[in-house]
Coordinates of C-alpha atoms and ligand atoms in Angstrom, one line a residue:
X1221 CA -12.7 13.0 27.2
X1222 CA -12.7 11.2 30.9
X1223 CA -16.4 9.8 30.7
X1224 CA -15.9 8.6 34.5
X1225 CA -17.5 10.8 37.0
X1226 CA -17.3 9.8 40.7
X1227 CA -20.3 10.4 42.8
X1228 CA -19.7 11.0 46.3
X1229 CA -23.0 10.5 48.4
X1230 CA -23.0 12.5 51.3
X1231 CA -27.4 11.9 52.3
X1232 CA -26.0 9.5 55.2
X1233 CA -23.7 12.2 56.8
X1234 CA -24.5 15.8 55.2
X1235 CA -28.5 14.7 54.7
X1236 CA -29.0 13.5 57.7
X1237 CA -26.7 15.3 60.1
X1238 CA -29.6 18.3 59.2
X1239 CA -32.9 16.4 60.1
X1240 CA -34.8 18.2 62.9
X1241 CA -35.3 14.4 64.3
X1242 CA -32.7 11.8 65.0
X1243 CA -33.3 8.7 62.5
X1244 CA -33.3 5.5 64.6
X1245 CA -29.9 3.4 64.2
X1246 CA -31.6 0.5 62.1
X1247 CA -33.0 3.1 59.8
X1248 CA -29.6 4.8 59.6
X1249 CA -28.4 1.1 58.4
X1250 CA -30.9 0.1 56.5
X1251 CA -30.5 3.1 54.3
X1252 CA -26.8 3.0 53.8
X1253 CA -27.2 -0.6 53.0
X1254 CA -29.4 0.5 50.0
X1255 CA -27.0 3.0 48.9
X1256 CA -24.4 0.4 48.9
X1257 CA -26.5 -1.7 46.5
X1258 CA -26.5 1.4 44.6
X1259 CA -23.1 1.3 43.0
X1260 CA -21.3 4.5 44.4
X1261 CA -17.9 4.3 44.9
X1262 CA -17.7 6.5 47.7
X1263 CA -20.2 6.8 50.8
X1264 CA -19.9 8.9 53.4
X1265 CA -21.6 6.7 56.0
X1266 CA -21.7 9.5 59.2
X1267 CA -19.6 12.2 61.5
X1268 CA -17.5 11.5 64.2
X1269 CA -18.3 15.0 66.1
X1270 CA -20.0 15.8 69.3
X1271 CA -23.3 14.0 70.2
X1272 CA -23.7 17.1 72.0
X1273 CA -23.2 19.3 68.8
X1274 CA -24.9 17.1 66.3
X1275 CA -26.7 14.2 67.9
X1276 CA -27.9 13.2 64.5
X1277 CA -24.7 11.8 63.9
X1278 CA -24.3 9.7 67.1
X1279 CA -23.4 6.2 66.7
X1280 CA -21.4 6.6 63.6
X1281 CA -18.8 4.9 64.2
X1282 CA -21.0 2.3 64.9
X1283 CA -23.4 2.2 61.9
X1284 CA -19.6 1.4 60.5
X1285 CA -19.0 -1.2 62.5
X1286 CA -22.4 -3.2 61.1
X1287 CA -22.2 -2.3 57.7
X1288 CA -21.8 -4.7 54.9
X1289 CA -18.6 -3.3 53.5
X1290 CA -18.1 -4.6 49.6
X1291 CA -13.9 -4.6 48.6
X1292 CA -14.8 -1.8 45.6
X1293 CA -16.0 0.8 48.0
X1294 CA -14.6 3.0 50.0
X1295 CA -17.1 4.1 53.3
X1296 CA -15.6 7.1 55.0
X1297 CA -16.6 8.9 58.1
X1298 CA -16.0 12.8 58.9
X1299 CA -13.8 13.1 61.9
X1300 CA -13.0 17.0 63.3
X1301 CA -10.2 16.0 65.3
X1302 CA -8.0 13.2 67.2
X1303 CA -10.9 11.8 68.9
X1304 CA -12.9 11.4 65.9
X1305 CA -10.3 9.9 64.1
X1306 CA -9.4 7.4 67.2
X1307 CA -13.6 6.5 66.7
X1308 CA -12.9 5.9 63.0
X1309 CA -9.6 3.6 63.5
X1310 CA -11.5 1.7 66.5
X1311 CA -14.1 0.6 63.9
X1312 CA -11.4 -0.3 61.3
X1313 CA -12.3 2.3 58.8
X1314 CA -10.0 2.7 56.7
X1315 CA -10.9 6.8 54.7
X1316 CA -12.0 9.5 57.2
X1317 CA -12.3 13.4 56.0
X1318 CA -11.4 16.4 58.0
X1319 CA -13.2 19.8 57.6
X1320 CA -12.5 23.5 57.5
X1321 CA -13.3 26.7 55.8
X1322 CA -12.5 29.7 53.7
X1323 CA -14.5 31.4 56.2
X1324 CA -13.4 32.5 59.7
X1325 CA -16.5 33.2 61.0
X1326 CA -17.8 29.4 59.6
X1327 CA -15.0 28.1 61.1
X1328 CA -15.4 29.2 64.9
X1329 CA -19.3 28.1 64.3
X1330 CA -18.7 25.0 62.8
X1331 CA -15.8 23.7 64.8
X1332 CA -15.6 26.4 67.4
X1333 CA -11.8 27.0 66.3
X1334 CA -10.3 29.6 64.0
X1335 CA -8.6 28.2 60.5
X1336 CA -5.3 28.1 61.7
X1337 CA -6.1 26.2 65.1
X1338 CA -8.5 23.8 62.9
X1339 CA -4.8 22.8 60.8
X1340 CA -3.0 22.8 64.4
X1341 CA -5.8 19.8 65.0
X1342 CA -5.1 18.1 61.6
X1343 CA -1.2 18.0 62.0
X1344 CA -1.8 14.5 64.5
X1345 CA -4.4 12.9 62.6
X1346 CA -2.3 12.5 59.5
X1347 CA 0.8 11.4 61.7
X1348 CA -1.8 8.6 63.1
X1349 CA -3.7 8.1 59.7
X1350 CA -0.6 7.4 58.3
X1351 CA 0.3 4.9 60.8
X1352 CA -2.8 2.8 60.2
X1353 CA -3.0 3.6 56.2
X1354 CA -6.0 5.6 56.3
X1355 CA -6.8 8.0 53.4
X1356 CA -8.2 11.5 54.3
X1357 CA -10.2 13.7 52.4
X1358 CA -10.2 17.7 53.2
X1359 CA -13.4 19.3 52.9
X1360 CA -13.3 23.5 52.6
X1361 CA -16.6 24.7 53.2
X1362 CA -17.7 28.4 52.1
X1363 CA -15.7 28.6 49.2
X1364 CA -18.0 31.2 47.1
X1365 CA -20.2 32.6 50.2
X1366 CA -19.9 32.7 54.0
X1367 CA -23.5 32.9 55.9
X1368 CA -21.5 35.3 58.2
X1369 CA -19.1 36.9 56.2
X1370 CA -20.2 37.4 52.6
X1371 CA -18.1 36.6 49.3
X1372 CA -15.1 35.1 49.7
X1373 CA -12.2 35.4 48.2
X1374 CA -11.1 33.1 45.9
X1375 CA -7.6 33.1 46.3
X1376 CA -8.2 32.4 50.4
X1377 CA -10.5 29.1 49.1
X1378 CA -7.2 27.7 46.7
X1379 CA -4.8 28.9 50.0
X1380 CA -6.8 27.2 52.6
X1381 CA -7.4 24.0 49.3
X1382 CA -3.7 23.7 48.9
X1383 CA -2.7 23.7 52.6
X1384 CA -4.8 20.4 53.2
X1385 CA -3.4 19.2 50.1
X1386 CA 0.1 19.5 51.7
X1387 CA -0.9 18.4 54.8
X1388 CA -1.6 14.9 52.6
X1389 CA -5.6 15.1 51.7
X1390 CA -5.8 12.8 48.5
X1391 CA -8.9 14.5 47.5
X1392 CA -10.5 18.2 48.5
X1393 CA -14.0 18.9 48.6
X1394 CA -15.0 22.6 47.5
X1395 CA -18.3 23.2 49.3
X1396 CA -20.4 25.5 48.9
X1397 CA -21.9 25.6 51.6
X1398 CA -25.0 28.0 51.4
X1399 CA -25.8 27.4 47.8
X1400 CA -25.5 31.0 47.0
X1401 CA -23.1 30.7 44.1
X1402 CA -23.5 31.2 40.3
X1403 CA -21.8 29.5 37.7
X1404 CA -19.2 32.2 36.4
X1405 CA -18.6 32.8 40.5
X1406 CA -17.7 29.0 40.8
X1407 CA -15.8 29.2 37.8
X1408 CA -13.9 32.2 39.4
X1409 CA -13.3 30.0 42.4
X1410 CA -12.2 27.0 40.7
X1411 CA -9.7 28.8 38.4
X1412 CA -7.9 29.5 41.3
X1413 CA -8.1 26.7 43.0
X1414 CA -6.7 24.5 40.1
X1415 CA -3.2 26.7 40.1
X1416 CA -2.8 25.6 43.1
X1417 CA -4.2 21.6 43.4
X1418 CA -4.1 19.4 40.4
X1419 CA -7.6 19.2 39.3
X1420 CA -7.7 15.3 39.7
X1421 CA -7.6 15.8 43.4
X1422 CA -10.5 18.4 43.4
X1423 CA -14.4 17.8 43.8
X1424 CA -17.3 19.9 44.0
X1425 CA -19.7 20.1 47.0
X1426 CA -22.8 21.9 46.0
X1427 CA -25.6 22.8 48.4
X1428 CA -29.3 23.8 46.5
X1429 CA -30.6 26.5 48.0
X1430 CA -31.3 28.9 45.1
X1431 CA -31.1 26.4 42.8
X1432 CA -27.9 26.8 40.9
X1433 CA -26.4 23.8 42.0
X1434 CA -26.6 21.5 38.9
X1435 CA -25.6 24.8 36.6
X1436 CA -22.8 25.0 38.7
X1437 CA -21.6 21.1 38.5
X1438 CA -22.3 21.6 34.3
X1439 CA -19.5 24.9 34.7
X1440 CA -17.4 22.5 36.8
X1441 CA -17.3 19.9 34.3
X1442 CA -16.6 22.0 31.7
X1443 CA -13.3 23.1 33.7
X1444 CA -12.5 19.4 34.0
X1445 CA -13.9 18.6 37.4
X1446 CA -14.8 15.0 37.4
X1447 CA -15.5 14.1 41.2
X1448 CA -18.9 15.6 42.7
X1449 CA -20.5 14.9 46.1
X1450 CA -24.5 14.8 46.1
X1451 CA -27.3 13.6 48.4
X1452 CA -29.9 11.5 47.4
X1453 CA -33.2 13.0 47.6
X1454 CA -31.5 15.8 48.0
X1455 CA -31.4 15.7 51.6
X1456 CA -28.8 17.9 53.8
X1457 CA -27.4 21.4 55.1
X1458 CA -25.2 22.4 57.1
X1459 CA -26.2 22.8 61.3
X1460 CA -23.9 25.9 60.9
X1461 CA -25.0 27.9 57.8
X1462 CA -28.8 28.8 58.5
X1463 CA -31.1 28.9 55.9
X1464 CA -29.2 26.4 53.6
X1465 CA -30.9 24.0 51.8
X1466 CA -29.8 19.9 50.9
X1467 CA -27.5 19.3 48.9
X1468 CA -27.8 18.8 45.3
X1469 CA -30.3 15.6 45.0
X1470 CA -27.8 12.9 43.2
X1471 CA -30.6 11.5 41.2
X1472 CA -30.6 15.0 39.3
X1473 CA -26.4 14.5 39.3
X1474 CA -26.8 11.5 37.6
X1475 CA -29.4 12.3 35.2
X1476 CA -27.4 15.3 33.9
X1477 CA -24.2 12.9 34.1
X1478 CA -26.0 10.2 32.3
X1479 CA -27.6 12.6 29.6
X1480 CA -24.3 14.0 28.9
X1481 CA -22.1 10.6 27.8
X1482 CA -20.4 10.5 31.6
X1483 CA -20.3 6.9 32.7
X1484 CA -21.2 6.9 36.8
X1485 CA -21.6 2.8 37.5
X1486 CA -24.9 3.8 39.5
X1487 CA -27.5 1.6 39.3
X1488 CA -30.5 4.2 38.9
X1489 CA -33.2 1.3 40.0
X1490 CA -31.1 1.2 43.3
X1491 CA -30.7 4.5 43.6
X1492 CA -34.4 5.1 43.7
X1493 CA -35.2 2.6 46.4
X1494 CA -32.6 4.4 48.4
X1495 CA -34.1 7.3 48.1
X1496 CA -37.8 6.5 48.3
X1497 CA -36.6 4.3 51.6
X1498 CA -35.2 7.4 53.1
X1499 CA -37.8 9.8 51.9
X1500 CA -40.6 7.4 53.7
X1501 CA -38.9 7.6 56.8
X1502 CA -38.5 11.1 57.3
X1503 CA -41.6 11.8 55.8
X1504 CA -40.6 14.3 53.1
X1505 CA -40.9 14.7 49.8
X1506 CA -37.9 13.7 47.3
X1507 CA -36.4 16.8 46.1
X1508 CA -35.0 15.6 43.0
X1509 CA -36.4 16.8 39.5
X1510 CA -35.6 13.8 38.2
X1511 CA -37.7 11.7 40.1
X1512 CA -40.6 14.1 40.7
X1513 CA -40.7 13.9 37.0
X1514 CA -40.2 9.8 36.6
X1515 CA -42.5 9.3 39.5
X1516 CA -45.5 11.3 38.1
X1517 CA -44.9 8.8 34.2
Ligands
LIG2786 P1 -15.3 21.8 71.3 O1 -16.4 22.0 72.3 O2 -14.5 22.9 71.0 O3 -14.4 20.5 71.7 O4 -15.9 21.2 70.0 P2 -13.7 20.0 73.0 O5 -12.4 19.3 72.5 O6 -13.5 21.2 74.0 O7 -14.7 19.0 73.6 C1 -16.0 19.3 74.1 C2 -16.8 18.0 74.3 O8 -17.0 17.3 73.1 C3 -16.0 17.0 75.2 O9 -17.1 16.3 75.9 C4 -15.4 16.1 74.2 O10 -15.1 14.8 74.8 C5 -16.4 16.0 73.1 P3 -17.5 16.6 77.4 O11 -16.2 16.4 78.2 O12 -17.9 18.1 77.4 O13 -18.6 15.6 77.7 N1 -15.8 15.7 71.8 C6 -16.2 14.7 71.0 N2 -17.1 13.8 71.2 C7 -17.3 12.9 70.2 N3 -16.5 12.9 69.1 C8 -15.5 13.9 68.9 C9 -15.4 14.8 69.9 N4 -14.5 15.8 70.1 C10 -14.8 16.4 71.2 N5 -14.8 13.9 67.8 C11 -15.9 19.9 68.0 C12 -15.1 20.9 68.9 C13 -15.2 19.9 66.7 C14 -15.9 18.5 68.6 C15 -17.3 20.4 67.8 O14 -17.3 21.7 67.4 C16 -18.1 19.6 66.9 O15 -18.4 18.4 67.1 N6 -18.6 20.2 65.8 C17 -19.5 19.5 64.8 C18 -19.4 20.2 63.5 C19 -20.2 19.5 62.5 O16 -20.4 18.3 62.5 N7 -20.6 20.3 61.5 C20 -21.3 19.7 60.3 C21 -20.3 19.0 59.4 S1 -19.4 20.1 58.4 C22 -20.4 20.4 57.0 O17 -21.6 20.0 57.0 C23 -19.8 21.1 55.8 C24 -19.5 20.2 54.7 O18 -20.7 19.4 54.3 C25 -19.0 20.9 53.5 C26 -19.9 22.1 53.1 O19 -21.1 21.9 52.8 O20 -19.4 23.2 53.1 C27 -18.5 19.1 55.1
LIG2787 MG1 -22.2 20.2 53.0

């Protein structure tokens, strides 16, 4: 068995990006600076998209610019098009993502585009990523339910998957955006999806809304998925998808990881100061099981 599973945290970008208020700059660094300390390989530290669109995420590129950035990790920002990526490159960031759905309803919310012209908008970034060695990951949002459209079809998710693949993504995010799915329905998905991508270059992007998330990351990892994105605290949503809750809390990831033999080079104590940082800022409560749980011992 692979006992390495790589936990993408997303609270920075997907957590925050969803806050009715916009977290002060320092704040913003202070709490990607934990989850630095934390051991994750992969950070997503903020978006490159329109202050006017999400001003949650202004001053991304920024927050990059001041982070303390350790060799081992790889910090990436989410850039929707040539301007975002110029952002990224300005900064010196060296792994960006780009975004698009299964969905075309999603798509012309999220991005104000349809599929097709979102791919149109890809085709330069990768000619200029590839001029300054920059790694992208491809995010497909909606991949079991669209908030406008309903179930989608599988075989769209693994089209629209292995299109970004081809366009050069070393790694595609599967998101589900609305939290929605069930276990044999992400299974359904993923089947799919793995004819089409190898399933080293596939992660899983589960939202909590109804509460299926880590069921669906166990069905995942019983396919052979070993790359899962997670917010601490469970933080996030999606702008664009009403209604839909954080993203699966990655103390509650880990945990399951953990308790299941999969090696994940987090360092839990860190991970909790992260999230109780955050957590006091915004004024929420944690919505990890996990630490509800280990806080009440
Ligand atoms: P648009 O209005 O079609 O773009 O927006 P435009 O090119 O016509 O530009 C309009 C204005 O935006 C202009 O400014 C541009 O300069 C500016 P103005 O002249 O009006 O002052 N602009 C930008 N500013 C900063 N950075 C940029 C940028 N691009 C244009 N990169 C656009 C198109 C994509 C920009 C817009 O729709 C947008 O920013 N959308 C944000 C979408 C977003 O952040 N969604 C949430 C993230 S995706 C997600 O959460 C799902 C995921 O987690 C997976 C899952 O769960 O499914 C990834
Ligand atoms: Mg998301």
């Amino acid at each position: 068995m692979n006992d390495f599973v790589k936990v993408v945290e997303v609270g920075a970008r997907d957590g925050l990006q969803n806050e009715k208020s916009v977290i002060e700059f320092a704040q913003r660094l202070t709490f990607l600076n934990l989850l630095v300390d934390s051991g994750f390989q992969s950070i997503e530290v903020g978006s490159c998209v329109s202050p006017r669109w999400v001003p949650q995420m202004d001053k991304s590129a920024e927050l990059y610019a001041a982070l303390a950035k350790p060799e081992q990790i790889s910090l990436s920002l989410l850039t929707p098009n040539l301007k975002g990526l110029e952002a990224a490159i300005a900064v010196g960031c060296k792994e960006v993502a780009v975004f698009t759905a299964a969905s075309e309803a999603f798509t012309q919310k999220n991005i104000n585009c349809s599929i097709q012209q979102s791919f149109d908008r890809f085709q330069p970034m990768f000619e200029l990523a590839k001029q300054h060695e920059i790694k992208i990951r491809g995010y497909v949002s909606c991949v079991v339910d669209c908030p406008y459209e309903g179930a989608v079809a599988a075989q769209k998710v693994a089209s629209v998957a292995k299109q970004l693949l081809d366009l050069g993504c070393y790694e595609i995010s599967l998101g589900e955006t609305i939290g929605t799915a069930s276990p044999i329905r992400v299974r359904k998905m993923l089947e799919q999806c793995i004819e089409v991508v190898p399933i080293e270059q596939l992660a899983g992007h589960f939202h909590d809304t109804y509460g299926m998330a880590i069921a669906n990351i166990q069905e995942s990892l019983n396919l052979g998925l070993r790359v899962f994105d997670s917010s601490i605290a469970g933080l996030g949503g999606c702008p664009y998808a009403k209604g839909a809750s954080g993203n699966v809390a990655t103390e509650d990831v880990v945990y399951l990881l953990e308790q299941s033999g999969f090696n994940t080079d987090i360092d839990v104590a860190a991970m909790l100061k992260a999230g109780a940082y955050i957590t006091s800022v915004l004024q929420r409560e944690n919505q990890s099981n996990f630490v509800k749980a280990y806080g009440a011992k």
